[in-house]
Amino acid sequence: MSSEIKVRTYLEKSRPMLIGGQWSEGSGGVQQLIDPATEQVIGTAALAAETDIDLAVAAARNAFESPNWRRMPPADRAQRLWKLAELVEENADELAYLDTLNEGMPLGLAEFLCGAGPAEALRYYAGWCTKIEGTTAAISMPDSRPQGAFGPAYHAYTLREPLGVVGAISPWNVPTLMALAKIGPALAAGNTVVLKPSELTPLSALRLGELLAEADFPDGVVNIVPGTGAIAGAHLAAHKDVDMISFTGSTATGKEVARLAIGNLKRVGLELGGKSPILVFEDADLESTIPALAEAVFMNSGQICFAGTRVYVQRGIFEATVEGVARIAAAMKLGHGLDPETALGPLISARQRDGVMQYIEAARAGGDRIATGGNRLARDGFFIEPTVIVPKSINSAIVRDEIFGPVLCIMPFDTLEEAIALANDTPYGLASGVFTSSLSTAHRAAAEIRAGSVWINCYAMLDEAMPTGGYRQSGWGREAGRQGVEELTQTKSVVASL
Ligand code: NAD
């Protein structure tokens, strides 16, 4: 069956939520889902009410306490994650089609972000199941008791244990990847999960619920409850029986989630917004740098948290870089993500498009130079042309705020010191890039930039082995890598008198 027919069949009935291994209509009504490229309804999905969140948390708690999961040997958890990776790859065409239809991204991009990308990530996490270890320690206090022939009389060690129930809240961009980025490490560490995907794009996460059952995870280990942020998200964040809330979304919502989570002092992980800088030095290889700059900002129509939206270029190559990036942007074909010619899809919603257009209009009114783009398309769908702006002031809103659209601000600098100061002149600190042929410049910049990721002569080179997360208002904690897994565990100290 083609992916189109599979998806059309899947969408024939309203998609229910997954609680305790059962598919449920829930109590919060249904939500119409929109294709952002056509503004047409593509299907409906259940919305969770607070009572559904309570049921999902109870199911996750039961699953966590059950020996089926709690006493499952780590190698068996690993085998299930590995199986899930295979199933994700086998069903990548369907997951990608769902994400393209519901989120708007070009199908080619979706196929990677729904298949090989998350499958490799799941295999990485499968590897961790058998490697979550404590340490032994030498007790350093002098021991006044008589020492026997065998030396110190204590055995001291640490255990790393799962936290319990992890509430995961994910955004609408890159839905499959975001869902698996939450589920994979949480399960590797032995937790159970209640995932609330964005109410705008719940379809692929719900399809993953079926694959989780096929991969033989016990009922209730993962529960998937789409719902609005204000009702389902807020209730999950505040829930007294949730041990950690792992949130990905905007900085404003992240602050609200942290406030809600305080009631039971649950652990909070926040992957938030950014306004990521890229520094381009005169000794950079412009031929490869210019396309990399365009991709860094325009991928998924700028709706990527890491998007390199502030580019600072050394003055001698400034105009050539502006002209090169603008030329690539102007040639990008906007269209439906299912059209193989499409380079850029729509934004997620009318609200998002209108918000981005307000920034562009304010820039235009303020006299900023619009090197290319700057318009919405006069057709159905929430399309905005890829836009390159040379701002008059580094203090304008378009330079400072996260816009989450296809808008690049490009500005000149003269010295390394000035470039670093400009890069760090932001309340965010998620990611950054440096393009140069000088090792010294690259690593001096990497040391000075205040951001969770620095890419040198490449951009958004994400790998599950590398922790990601934000400095300053881009978040708390790290996902991925050893640290990402360890943040989903807690440490117990054990001291035994021998
Ligand atoms: P958002 O903050 O509006 O929503 C994110 C999620 O939070 C959704 O599931 C939403 O329903 C839920 N939510 C909304 N209000 C809530 C509340 N009061 N309590 C609990 N949950 C609530 O973000 P978005 O518009 O879906 O996504 C775009 C944002 O996400 C951008 O700021 C982007 O930078 C960020 N993002 C960050 C990363 C990262 O890894 N740092 C990755 C992707 C997206």
mmCIF file of N, CA and C and ligand atoms in Angstrom, residues 169-173 178 196-199 228-229 233-234 247-250 253 256-257 260 271-274 305 402 404 430, ligand 1:
data_model
loop_
_atom_site.group_PDB
_atom_site.id
_atom_site.type_symbol
_atom_site.label_atom_id
_atom_site.label_comp_id
_atom_site.label_asym_id
_atom_site.label_seq_id
_atom_site.Cartn_x
_atom_site.Cartn_y
_atom_site.Cartn_z
ATOM 1 N N ILE A 169 6.347 17.039 27.205
ATOM 2 C CA ILE A 169 5.510 17.963 26.423
ATOM 3 C C ILE A 169 6.326 18.407 25.216
ATOM 4 N N SER A 170 5.777 18.176 24.005
ATOM 5 C CA SER A 170 6.573 18.466 22.807
ATOM 6 C C SER A 170 5.888 19.505 21.925
ATOM 7 N N PRO A 171 6.676 20.192 21.084
ATOM 8 C CA PRO A 171 6.132 21.247 20.215
ATOM 9 C C PRO A 171 5.640 20.676 18.886
ATOM 10 N N TRP A 172 5.162 21.553 18.010
ATOM 11 C CA TRP A 172 4.583 21.087 16.747
ATOM 12 C C TRP A 172 5.622 20.905 15.643
ATOM 13 N N ASN A 173 6.818 21.487 15.809
ATOM 14 C CA ASN A 173 7.778 21.348 14.706
ATOM 15 C C ASN A 173 8.476 19.990 14.813
ATOM 16 N N MET A 178 10.593 14.848 17.655
ATOM 17 C CA MET A 178 10.420 15.405 19.007
ATOM 18 C C MET A 178 9.840 14.353 19.954
ATOM 19 N N LYS A 196 2.595 14.401 25.953
ATOM 20 C CA LYS A 196 1.570 15.274 25.386
ATOM 21 C C LYS A 196 2.167 15.980 24.176
ATOM 22 N N PRO A 197 1.836 15.474 22.975
ATOM 23 C CA PRO A 197 2.334 16.178 21.789
ATOM 24 C C PRO A 197 1.534 17.460 21.584
ATOM 25 N N SER A 198 2.034 18.315 20.709
ATOM 26 C CA SER A 198 1.299 19.554 20.414
ATOM 27 C C SER A 198 -0.077 19.214 19.859
ATOM 28 N N GLU A 199 -1.061 20.002 20.251
ATOM 29 C CA GLU A 199 -2.420 19.814 19.750
ATOM 30 C C GLU A 199 -2.492 20.062 18.246
ATOM 31 N N THR A 228 -4.629 20.401 24.547
ATOM 32 C CA THR A 228 -4.152 21.781 24.486
ATOM 33 C C THR A 228 -3.117 22.018 25.582
ATOM 34 N N GLY A 229 -2.305 23.040 25.370
ATOM 35 C CA GLY A 229 -1.332 23.391 26.395
ATOM 36 C C GLY A 229 -2.006 23.880 27.662
ATOM 37 N N GLY A 233 -1.534 20.216 28.935
ATOM 38 C CA GLY A 233 -0.126 20.492 29.231
ATOM 39 C C GLY A 233 0.054 21.027 30.639
ATOM 40 N N ALA A 234 -0.791 22.006 30.990
ATOM 41 C CA ALA A 234 -0.656 22.629 32.311
ATOM 42 C C ALA A 234 -0.949 21.607 33.414
ATOM 43 N N PHE A 247 10.227 19.292 28.923
ATOM 44 C CA PHE A 247 9.461 20.199 28.060
ATOM 45 C C PHE A 247 10.315 20.699 26.911
ATOM 46 N N THR A 248 9.756 20.696 25.711
ATOM 47 C CA THR A 248 10.376 21.391 24.587
ATOM 48 C C THR A 248 9.349 22.348 24.006
ATOM 49 N N GLY A 249 9.716 23.600 23.899
ATOM 50 C CA GLY A 249 8.793 24.595 23.360
ATOM 51 C C GLY A 249 9.368 25.983 23.550
ATOM 52 N N SER A 250 8.507 26.961 23.567
ATOM 53 C CA SER A 250 8.984 28.346 23.612
ATOM 54 C C SER A 250 9.462 28.716 25.024
ATOM 55 N N THR A 253 6.493 29.677 27.397
ATOM 56 C CA THR A 253 5.766 28.528 27.958
ATOM 57 C C THR A 253 6.652 27.763 28.934
ATOM 58 N N GLU A 256 6.386 29.146 32.307
ATOM 59 C CA GLU A 256 5.111 28.792 32.930
ATOM 60 C C GLU A 256 5.159 27.329 33.418
ATOM 61 N N VAL A 257 5.760 26.450 32.634
ATOM 62 C CA VAL A 257 5.881 25.039 33.016
ATOM 63 C C VAL A 257 6.718 24.913 34.297
ATOM 64 N N LEU A 260 4.565 25.893 37.170
ATOM 65 C CA LEU A 260 3.554 24.874 37.495
ATOM 66 C C LEU A 260 4.183 23.659 38.181
ATOM 67 N N GLU A 271 13.905 22.544 27.081
ATOM 68 C CA GLU A 271 14.578 22.803 25.794
ATOM 69 C C GLU A 271 13.791 23.905 25.121
ATOM 70 N N LEU A 272 14.331 25.123 25.095
ATOM 71 C CA LEU A 272 13.501 26.282 24.733
ATOM 72 C C LEU A 272 13.962 26.954 23.440
ATOM 73 N N GLY A 273 13.547 28.178 23.287
ATOM 74 C CA GLY A 273 13.784 28.879 22.033
ATOM 75 C C GLY A 273 15.205 29.403 21.891
ATOM 76 N N GLY A 274 15.463 30.004 20.738
ATOM 77 C CA GLY A 274 16.799 30.539 20.490
ATOM 78 C C GLY A 274 16.772 31.648 19.458
ATOM 79 N N CYS A 305 14.353 25.087 16.213
ATOM 80 C CA CYS A 305 14.832 25.862 17.365
ATOM 81 C C CYS A 305 16.268 26.347 17.155
ATOM 82 N N GLU A 402 12.983 35.724 19.031
ATOM 83 C CA GLU A 402 12.838 34.499 18.242
ATOM 84 C C GLU A 402 11.580 34.658 17.393
ATOM 85 N N PHE A 404 10.774 32.402 14.568
ATOM 86 C CA PHE A 404 10.328 31.071 14.155
ATOM 87 C C PHE A 404 9.655 31.119 12.784
ATOM 88 N N LEU A 430 21.089 28.964 22.679
ATOM 89 C CA LEU A 430 20.844 27.567 22.293
ATOM 90 C C LEU A 430 21.964 27.029 21.406
HETATM 91 P P1 NAD B 1 4.821 26.301 22.677
HETATM 92 O O1 NAD B 1 5.640 26.700 23.847
HETATM 93 O O2 NAD B 1 3.697 27.149 22.266
HETATM 94 O O3 NAD B 1 4.200 24.843 22.901
HETATM 95 C C1 NAD B 1 5.020 23.736 23.196
HETATM 96 C C2 NAD B 1 4.174 22.698 23.894
HETATM 97 O O4 NAD B 1 3.756 23.236 25.145
HETATM 98 C C3 NAD B 1 2.892 22.294 23.164
HETATM 99 O O5 NAD B 1 2.665 20.915 23.339
HETATM 100 C C4 NAD B 1 1.822 23.116 23.882
HETATM 101 O O6 NAD B 1 0.546 22.511 23.823
HETATM 102 C C5 NAD B 1 2.360 23.088 25.303
HETATM 103 N N1 NAD B 1 1.876 24.167 26.170
HETATM 104 C C6 NAD B 1 1.410 25.390 25.820
HETATM 105 N N2 NAD B 1 1.039 26.080 26.918
HETATM 106 C C7 NAD B 1 1.290 25.291 27.994
HETATM 107 C C8 NAD B 1 1.142 25.437 29.402
HETATM 108 N N3 NAD B 1 0.632 26.541 29.926
HETATM 109 N N4 NAD B 1 1.513 24.426 30.200
HETATM 110 C C9 NAD B 1 2.048 23.293 29.690
HETATM 111 N N5 NAD B 1 2.202 23.077 28.355
HETATM 112 C C10 NAD B 1 1.833 24.075 27.513
HETATM 113 O O7 NAD B 1 5.867 26.077 21.493
HETATM 114 P P2 NAD B 1 5.522 25.712 19.979
HETATM 115 O O8 NAD B 1 4.968 26.948 19.336
HETATM 116 O O9 NAD B 1 4.762 24.443 19.932
HETATM 117 O O10 NAD B 1 6.993 25.404 19.401
HETATM 118 C C11 NAD B 1 7.866 26.404 18.995
HETATM 119 C C12 NAD B 1 8.852 26.738 20.093
HETATM 120 O O11 NAD B 1 9.517 25.549 20.513
HETATM 121 C C13 NAD B 1 9.943 27.664 19.635
HETATM 122 O O12 NAD B 1 10.179 28.617 20.635
HETATM 123 C C14 NAD B 1 11.155 26.753 19.484
HETATM 124 O O13 NAD B 1 12.405 27.389 19.603
HETATM 125 C C15 NAD B 1 10.919 25.774 20.570
HETATM 126 N N6 NAD B 1 11.647 24.531 20.315
HETATM 127 C C16 NAD B 1 12.776 24.268 21.059
HETATM 128 C C17 NAD B 1 13.509 23.116 20.797
HETATM 129 C C18 NAD B 1 14.768 22.796 21.573
HETATM 130 O O14 NAD B 1 15.248 21.668 21.494
HETATM 131 N N7 NAD B 1 15.331 23.736 22.303
HETATM 132 C C19 NAD B 1 13.085 22.233 19.803
HETATM 133 C C20 NAD B 1 11.946 22.542 19.075
HETATM 134 C C21 NAD B 1 11.221 23.694 19.344
#
